[in-house]
Amino acid sequence: MLDSYKRPITYLRISVTDRCNLRCTYCMPEEGIDWIPHQKILSLEEIAEVARVGARLGIKKIRLTGGEPLVRKGIVNLVEEISAIEGIEDIAMTTNGILLPEFAKDLKKAGLHRVNISLDSLDAEKFQKLTRVGQLEEVLEGIQSAKEAGLEPVKINCVVTPSTTTKDKEDLKTFCNKEGLELRFIQEMSLEKGEFSVVEGGEGGNCSICNRLRLTAQGDIMPCLFSSSGYNVKELGIENAYNMAVALKPKSGHSNKVGSFYNIGG
Ligand code: SAM
Ligand code: SF4
């Protein structure tokens, strides 16, 4: 698939759920979240079918995200189904890591290649404040289990917020060097305000080479994180939704008034 700016579209990021076991301050409000009703969320079979059709149209890389992908029941089966699709060369996951001790080995066996784990600070108190409910120790155990399971390279995503200090960054750099992890810093963004930034150490944020589409948990294929347009696979049919999203992918997005990080998946 080539979009109207001749960018090849080969990468699909799938948000498998908007639910999460953390409440990071930059991502979700503490309460009062309008969860997507269960009956509107795509089933695992529907997600796998979107991936299959995508592979036929030229998608080669898939990332599972959320919300927290590991709170979605049946996630290991979904990985297994997607990894069996001909043409999918790379399958990765972005996770907060809390449930990796439980799932890492099975995910690897099911065909997951690698994980990105979100970790914003190695200061336990600060980590808890940022995530509202998270325990640093659990994420550190998650990182170890990903390494032991061979879900490599393990990449660490650190969101840089106004409370991030030089020490936080330096401590993360030292930790990642020692543990053989790749570290990426992501500036806190606001989708609504169109505050967008390039990912340090990653590919995100460079519109001229953007090869991505996103599938939300309720089945909208979104051509751009910073645009409100979405094309629903149930309403339009899967192939048609892909074609519309690709045809209408903007040169670069400005703002997104309908989505949040936790339902688009970052
Ligand atoms: N729950 C998983 C996790 O935290 O890794 C996956 C979903 S999360 C929405 C995906 C990525 O988006 C994470 O790396 C997270 O840190 C990032 N993110 C969330 N809100 C953000 C914001 N306002 N600005 C920049 N990145 C954000
Ligand atoms: Fe959950 Fe990830 Fe959002 Fe944190 S960033 S609240 S872990 S979805």
Tab-separated table of C-alpha atoms and ligand atoms in Angstrom:
chain	number	residue	atom	x	y	z
A	1	MET	CA	0.000	0.000	0.000
A	2	LEU	CA	1.289	3.449	-0.933
A	3	ASP	CA	-0.411	6.527	0.452
A	4	SER	CA	-0.976	9.686	-1.551
A	5	TYR	CA	2.462	11.009	-0.499
A	6	LYS	CA	4.083	7.784	-1.800
A	7	ARG	CA	4.865	6.489	1.688
A	8	PRO	CA	4.756	2.660	1.815
A	9	ILE	CA	2.392	1.538	4.593
A	10	THR	CA	3.766	-1.615	6.206
A	11	TYR	CA	3.226	-1.232	9.954
A	12	LEU	CA	0.033	-1.754	11.968
A	13	ARG	CA	-0.218	-0.924	15.656
A	14	ILE	CA	-3.128	-2.706	17.276
A	15	SER	CA	-4.709	-1.518	20.504
A	16	VAL	CA	-6.241	-4.717	21.874
A	17	THR	CA	-7.990	-3.055	24.812
A	18	ASP	CA	-8.462	0.366	26.368
A	19	ARG	CA	-8.307	-1.165	29.885
A	20	CYS	CA	-5.186	-0.962	32.005
A	21	ASN	CA	-3.853	-2.093	35.379
A	22	LEU	CA	-2.052	1.267	35.857
A	23	ARG	CA	-3.256	4.857	35.693
A	24	CYS	CA	-0.243	6.840	34.451
A	25	THR	CA	-0.885	10.513	35.052
A	26	TYR	CA	0.040	11.550	31.485
A	27	CYS	CA	-2.173	8.891	29.932
A	28	MET	CA	-5.382	8.411	31.922
A	29	PRO	CA	-7.443	10.277	34.441
A	30	GLU	CA	-7.609	8.645	37.864
A	31	GLU	CA	-11.290	7.861	37.509
A	32	GLY	CA	-14.357	8.697	35.450
A	33	ILE	CA	-12.992	7.070	32.303
A	34	ASP	CA	-15.539	6.316	29.587
A	35	TRP	CA	-14.487	2.739	28.840
A	36	ILE	CA	-15.453	1.328	25.463
A	37	PRO	CA	-18.450	-0.964	26.108
A	38	HIS	CA	-17.460	-4.656	25.875
A	39	GLN	CA	-19.841	-5.342	22.987
A	40	LYS	CA	-18.089	-2.676	20.895
A	41	ILE	CA	-14.590	-4.065	21.390
A	42	LEU	CA	-13.316	-6.237	18.538
A	43	SER	CA	-13.112	-9.929	19.355
A	44	LEU	CA	-9.729	-11.638	19.101
A	45	GLU	CA	-10.940	-13.390	15.932
A	46	GLU	CA	-11.851	-10.026	14.403
A	47	ILE	CA	-8.460	-8.559	15.311
A	48	ALA	CA	-6.685	-11.555	13.765
A	49	GLU	CA	-8.760	-11.138	10.609
A	50	VAL	CA	-7.804	-7.446	10.362
A	51	ALA	CA	-4.169	-8.556	10.651
A	52	ARG	CA	-4.631	-11.231	7.961
A	53	VAL	CA	-6.231	-8.792	5.523
A	54	GLY	CA	-3.502	-6.271	6.366
A	55	ALA	CA	-0.777	-8.808	5.559
A	56	ARG	CA	-2.414	-9.420	2.198
A	57	LEU	CA	-2.332	-5.662	1.559
A	58	GLY	CA	1.318	-5.281	2.542
A	59	ILE	CA	1.495	-5.014	6.335
A	60	LYS	CA	4.733	-6.660	7.489
A	61	LYS	CA	5.073	-5.487	11.053
A	62	ILE	CA	2.572	-5.581	13.900
A	63	ARG	CA	2.760	-4.122	17.377
A	64	LEU	CA	0.232	-5.019	20.062
A	65	THR	CA	-0.491	-2.253	22.512
A	66	GLY	CA	-3.378	-0.817	24.512
A	67	GLY	CA	-4.341	0.128	27.237
A	68	GLU	CA	-2.346	-2.708	28.659
A	69	PRO	CA	-2.265	-5.579	26.153
A	70	LEU	CA	-1.532	-8.175	28.834
A	71	VAL	CA	-4.857	-7.553	30.612
A	72	ARG	CA	-6.737	-8.701	27.493
A	73	LYS	CA	-7.897	-12.304	27.981
A	74	GLY	CA	-6.568	-14.606	25.255
A	75	ILE	CA	-3.654	-12.331	24.316
A	76	VAL	CA	-1.266	-15.292	23.971
A	77	ASN	CA	-3.645	-16.963	21.500
A	78	LEU	CA	-3.849	-13.747	19.521
A	79	VAL	CA	-0.050	-13.592	19.305
A	80	GLU	CA	-0.045	-17.188	18.120
A	81	GLU	CA	-2.615	-16.449	15.412
A	82	ILE	CA	-0.845	-13.326	14.187
A	83	SER	CA	2.585	-14.908	14.158
A	84	ALA	CA	1.230	-17.656	11.897
A	85	ILE	CA	0.168	-15.144	9.230
A	86	GLU	CA	2.255	-15.309	6.100
A	87	GLY	CA	3.937	-11.986	5.402
A	88	ILE	CA	4.128	-10.800	9.016
A	89	GLU	CA	7.855	-10.532	9.599
A	90	ASP	CA	7.906	-8.765	12.943
A	91	ILE	CA	5.534	-8.914	15.886
A	92	ALA	CA	6.199	-6.792	18.953
A	93	MET	CA	4.342	-5.564	22.031
A	94	THR	CA	4.347	-2.384	24.089
A	95	THR	CA	3.545	-3.167	27.718
A	96	ASN	CA	3.926	-1.688	31.171
A	97	GLY	CA	5.649	-4.965	32.086
A	98	ILE	CA	3.687	-5.666	35.277
A	99	LEU	CA	2.267	-8.967	33.991
A	100	LEU	CA	5.347	-10.126	32.085
A	101	PRO	CA	6.517	-12.536	34.812
A	102	GLU	CA	3.277	-14.427	34.181
A	103	PHE	CA	3.257	-14.208	30.380
A	104	ALA	CA	6.766	-13.733	28.948
A	105	LYS	CA	7.595	-17.400	28.281
A	106	ASP	CA	4.199	-18.166	26.745
A	107	LEU	CA	4.359	-15.045	24.579
A	108	LYS	CA	7.759	-16.092	23.268
A	109	LYS	CA	6.480	-19.590	22.577
A	110	ALA	CA	3.465	-18.127	20.782
A	111	GLY	CA	5.783	-16.245	18.423
A	112	LEU	CA	6.195	-12.754	19.915
A	113	HIS	CA	9.588	-11.377	18.890
A	114	ARG	CA	10.207	-8.515	21.276
A	115	VAL	CA	8.798	-6.067	23.800
A	116	ASN	CA	8.960	-2.388	24.626
A	117	ILE	CA	8.473	-1.831	28.337
A	118	SER	CA	7.423	1.521	29.737
A	119	LEU	CA	9.505	2.716	32.673
A	120	ASP	CA	9.683	6.402	33.525
A	121	SER	CA	11.743	6.416	36.712
A	122	LEU	CA	13.845	4.053	38.832
A	123	ASP	CA	12.810	5.953	41.952
A	124	ALA	CA	10.154	3.685	43.498
A	125	GLU	CA	8.215	6.532	45.079
A	126	LYS	CA	8.212	8.598	41.934
A	127	PHE	CA	7.254	5.572	39.856
A	128	GLN	CA	4.253	4.999	42.068
A	129	LYS	CA	3.231	8.636	41.819
A	130	LEU	CA	3.488	8.620	38.024
A	131	THR	CA	1.549	5.400	37.620
A	132	ARG	CA	-0.747	6.110	40.614
A	133	VAL	CA	-0.878	2.408	41.534
A	134	GLY	CA	2.278	0.738	40.151
A	135	GLN	CA	5.113	-0.908	42.069
A	136	LEU	CA	8.557	-0.406	40.522
A	137	GLU	CA	9.677	-3.851	41.670
A	138	GLU	CA	7.021	-5.526	39.530
A	139	VAL	CA	8.229	-3.805	36.358
A	140	LEU	CA	11.841	-4.688	37.141
A	141	GLU	CA	10.780	-8.336	37.496
A	142	GLY	CA	8.886	-8.002	34.210
A	143	ILE	CA	12.044	-6.753	32.475
A	144	GLN	CA	14.048	-9.704	33.793
A	145	SER	CA	11.449	-12.201	32.644
A	146	ALA	CA	11.358	-10.659	29.157
A	147	LYS	CA	15.138	-11.040	28.940
A	148	GLU	CA	15.048	-14.607	30.257
A	149	ALA	CA	12.344	-15.521	27.758
A	150	GLY	CA	14.420	-14.078	24.903
A	151	LEU	CA	11.925	-11.354	23.933
A	152	GLU	CA	14.818	-9.285	22.662
A	153	PRO	CA	15.868	-6.603	22.078
A	154	VAL	CA	14.021	-5.326	25.150
A	155	LYS	CA	13.458	-1.612	24.693
A	156	ILE	CA	12.568	0.757	27.502
A	157	ASN	CA	10.192	3.656	26.813
A	158	CYS	CA	10.561	6.583	29.179
A	159	VAL	CA	8.022	9.384	28.924
A	160	VAL	CA	9.678	12.672	29.827
A	161	THR	CA	7.312	14.824	31.885
A	162	PRO	CA	7.909	18.144	33.668
A	163	SER	CA	8.764	16.104	36.783
A	164	THR	CA	11.551	14.143	35.035
A	165	THR	CA	14.968	15.139	36.379
A	166	THR	CA	18.433	14.753	34.889
A	167	LYS	CA	19.064	12.179	37.589
A	168	ASP	CA	16.042	10.119	36.470
A	169	LYS	CA	17.416	10.115	32.935
A	170	GLU	CA	20.986	9.333	33.961
A	171	ASP	CA	19.882	6.519	36.286
A	172	LEU	CA	17.834	4.991	33.477
A	173	LYS	CA	20.772	5.258	31.069
A	174	THR	CA	23.111	3.513	33.536
A	175	PHE	CA	20.528	0.818	34.295
A	176	CYS	CA	19.838	0.140	30.616
A	177	ASN	CA	23.543	-0.017	29.744
A	178	LYS	CA	24.157	-2.479	32.538
A	179	GLU	CA	21.164	-4.642	31.646
A	180	GLY	CA	21.639	-4.555	27.870
A	181	LEU	CA	18.386	-2.673	27.221
A	182	GLU	CA	17.720	-0.064	24.536
A	183	LEU	CA	16.414	3.184	25.985
A	184	ARG	CA	14.123	5.673	24.247
A	185	PHE	CA	12.939	8.983	25.612
A	186	ILE	CA	9.484	10.182	24.535
A	187	GLN	CA	8.391	13.719	25.355
A	188	GLU	CA	4.982	13.850	26.993
A	189	MET	CA	2.522	14.771	24.244
A	190	SER	CA	-0.975	16.103	24.116
A	191	LEU	CA	-3.036	14.650	21.281
A	192	GLU	CA	-5.731	17.276	21.619
A	193	LYS	CA	-3.370	20.215	21.581
A	194	GLY	CA	-1.295	18.633	18.817
A	195	GLU	CA	1.821	18.710	20.997
A	196	PHE	CA	3.834	16.216	19.051
A	197	SER	CA	7.479	15.276	19.336
A	198	VAL	CA	10.059	13.011	17.783
A	199	VAL	CA	11.007	9.924	19.789
A	200	GLU	CA	14.673	10.078	20.831
A	201	GLY	CA	16.174	6.743	19.804
A	202	GLY	CA	13.037	5.617	17.919
A	203	GLU	CA	11.307	6.149	14.594
A	204	GLY	CA	8.096	7.754	15.854
A	205	GLY	CA	7.327	11.342	15.016
A	206	ASN	CA	8.991	11.657	11.622
A	207	CYS	CA	6.020	12.210	9.310
A	208	SER	CA	7.980	12.024	6.063
A	209	ILE	CA	8.836	8.348	6.641
A	210	CYS	CA	5.698	7.359	8.567
A	211	ASN	CA	4.653	3.840	7.529
A	212	ARG	CA	1.980	3.312	10.215
A	213	LEU	CA	-1.671	2.711	10.648
A	214	ARG	CA	-3.384	2.159	13.979
A	215	LEU	CA	-6.302	-0.108	14.840
A	216	THR	CA	-8.274	0.928	17.916
A	217	ALA	CA	-9.931	-1.567	20.244
A	218	GLN	CA	-13.332	-0.736	18.736
A	219	GLY	CA	-12.099	-1.363	15.201
A	220	ASP	CA	-11.263	2.044	13.768
A	221	ILE	CA	-8.259	2.120	11.465
A	222	MET	CA	-6.641	5.478	12.138
A	223	PRO	CA	-4.218	6.890	9.591
A	224	CYS	CA	-2.432	9.194	12.052
A	225	LEU	CA	-2.077	9.557	15.832
A	226	PHE	CA	-2.583	13.296	15.398
A	227	SER	CA	-5.725	13.188	13.322
A	228	SER	CA	-9.285	12.415	14.407
A	229	SER	CA	-10.166	10.362	11.321
A	230	GLY	CA	-10.877	6.673	11.719
A	231	TYR	CA	-12.431	4.068	9.430
A	232	ASN	CA	-14.354	1.316	11.166
A	233	VAL	CA	-13.698	-2.218	9.965
A	234	LYS	CA	-17.150	-3.441	11.008
A	235	GLU	CA	-19.028	-0.617	9.325
A	236	LEU	CA	-16.949	-0.361	6.168
A	237	GLY	CA	-15.508	-3.846	5.780
A	238	ILE	CA	-11.871	-4.522	6.573
A	239	GLU	CA	-10.277	-3.982	3.172
A	240	ASN	CA	-12.308	-0.879	2.475
A	241	ALA	CA	-11.386	0.591	5.882
A	242	TYR	CA	-7.686	0.003	5.122
A	243	ASN	CA	-7.997	1.581	1.696
A	244	MET	CA	-9.731	4.660	3.050
A	245	ALA	CA	-7.233	5.102	5.888
A	246	VAL	CA	-4.314	4.819	3.466
A	247	ALA	CA	-5.861	7.106	0.852
A	248	LEU	CA	-6.645	9.749	3.455
A	249	LYS	CA	-3.477	9.546	5.546
A	250	PRO	CA	-2.456	13.159	6.090
A	251	LYS	CA	0.987	14.447	5.178
A	252	SER	CA	1.284	15.288	8.854
A	253	GLY	CA	-1.371	15.395	11.573
A	254	HIS	CA	-2.333	18.363	13.724
A	255	SER	CA	-4.565	17.244	16.539
A	256	ASN	CA	-6.786	14.411	17.628
A	257	LYS	CA	-10.042	15.358	19.336
A	258	VAL	CA	-11.530	11.869	19.527
A	259	GLY	CA	-8.808	9.619	20.889
A	260	SER	CA	-6.528	9.266	23.891
A	261	PHE	CA	-3.258	7.392	24.276
A	262	TYR	CA	-4.982	4.603	26.153
A	263	ASN	CA	-7.423	3.828	23.352
A	264	ILE	CA	-5.125	4.440	20.402
A	265	GLY	CA	-2.089	2.847	21.961
A	266	GLY	CA	0.556	5.548	21.519
B	1	SAM	N1	0.240	0.053	28.579
B	1	SAM	C1	1.335	-0.096	27.691
B	1	SAM	C2	2.514	0.743	28.116
B	1	SAM	O1	2.348	1.634	28.942
B	1	SAM	O2	3.597	0.486	27.608
B	1	SAM	C3	0.995	0.187	26.249
B	1	SAM	C4	0.089	1.338	25.943
B	1	SAM	S1	0.744	2.948	26.262
B	1	SAM	C5	-0.587	4.015	25.827
B	1	SAM	C6	1.900	3.097	24.929
B	1	SAM	C7	2.980	4.129	25.115
B	1	SAM	O3	2.399	5.400	25.103
B	1	SAM	C8	3.738	3.990	26.426
B	1	SAM	O4	5.112	3.915	26.185
B	1	SAM	C9	3.368	5.250	27.155
B	1	SAM	O5	4.382	5.636	27.999
B	1	SAM	C10	3.086	6.214	26.012
B	1	SAM	N2	2.261	7.362	26.388
B	1	SAM	C11	1.085	7.376	27.047
B	1	SAM	N3	0.630	8.633	27.216
B	1	SAM	C12	1.547	9.454	26.646
B	1	SAM	C13	1.658	10.875	26.480
B	1	SAM	N4	0.739	11.713	26.946
B	1	SAM	N5	2.738	11.344	25.812
B	1	SAM	C14	3.687	10.514	25.329
B	1	SAM	N6	3.640	9.164	25.452
B	1	SAM	C15	2.593	8.642	26.105
B	2	SF4	FE1	-1.709	2.114	31.151
B	2	SF4	FE2	0.256	2.308	29.403
B	2	SF4	FE3	-1.467	4.347	29.759
B	2	SF4	FE4	0.250	3.782	31.682
B	2	SF4	S1	0.773	4.464	29.615
B	2	SF4	S2	-1.960	4.153	31.946
B	2	SF4	S3	0.443	1.604	31.525
B	2	SF4	S4	-1.929	2.375	28.958
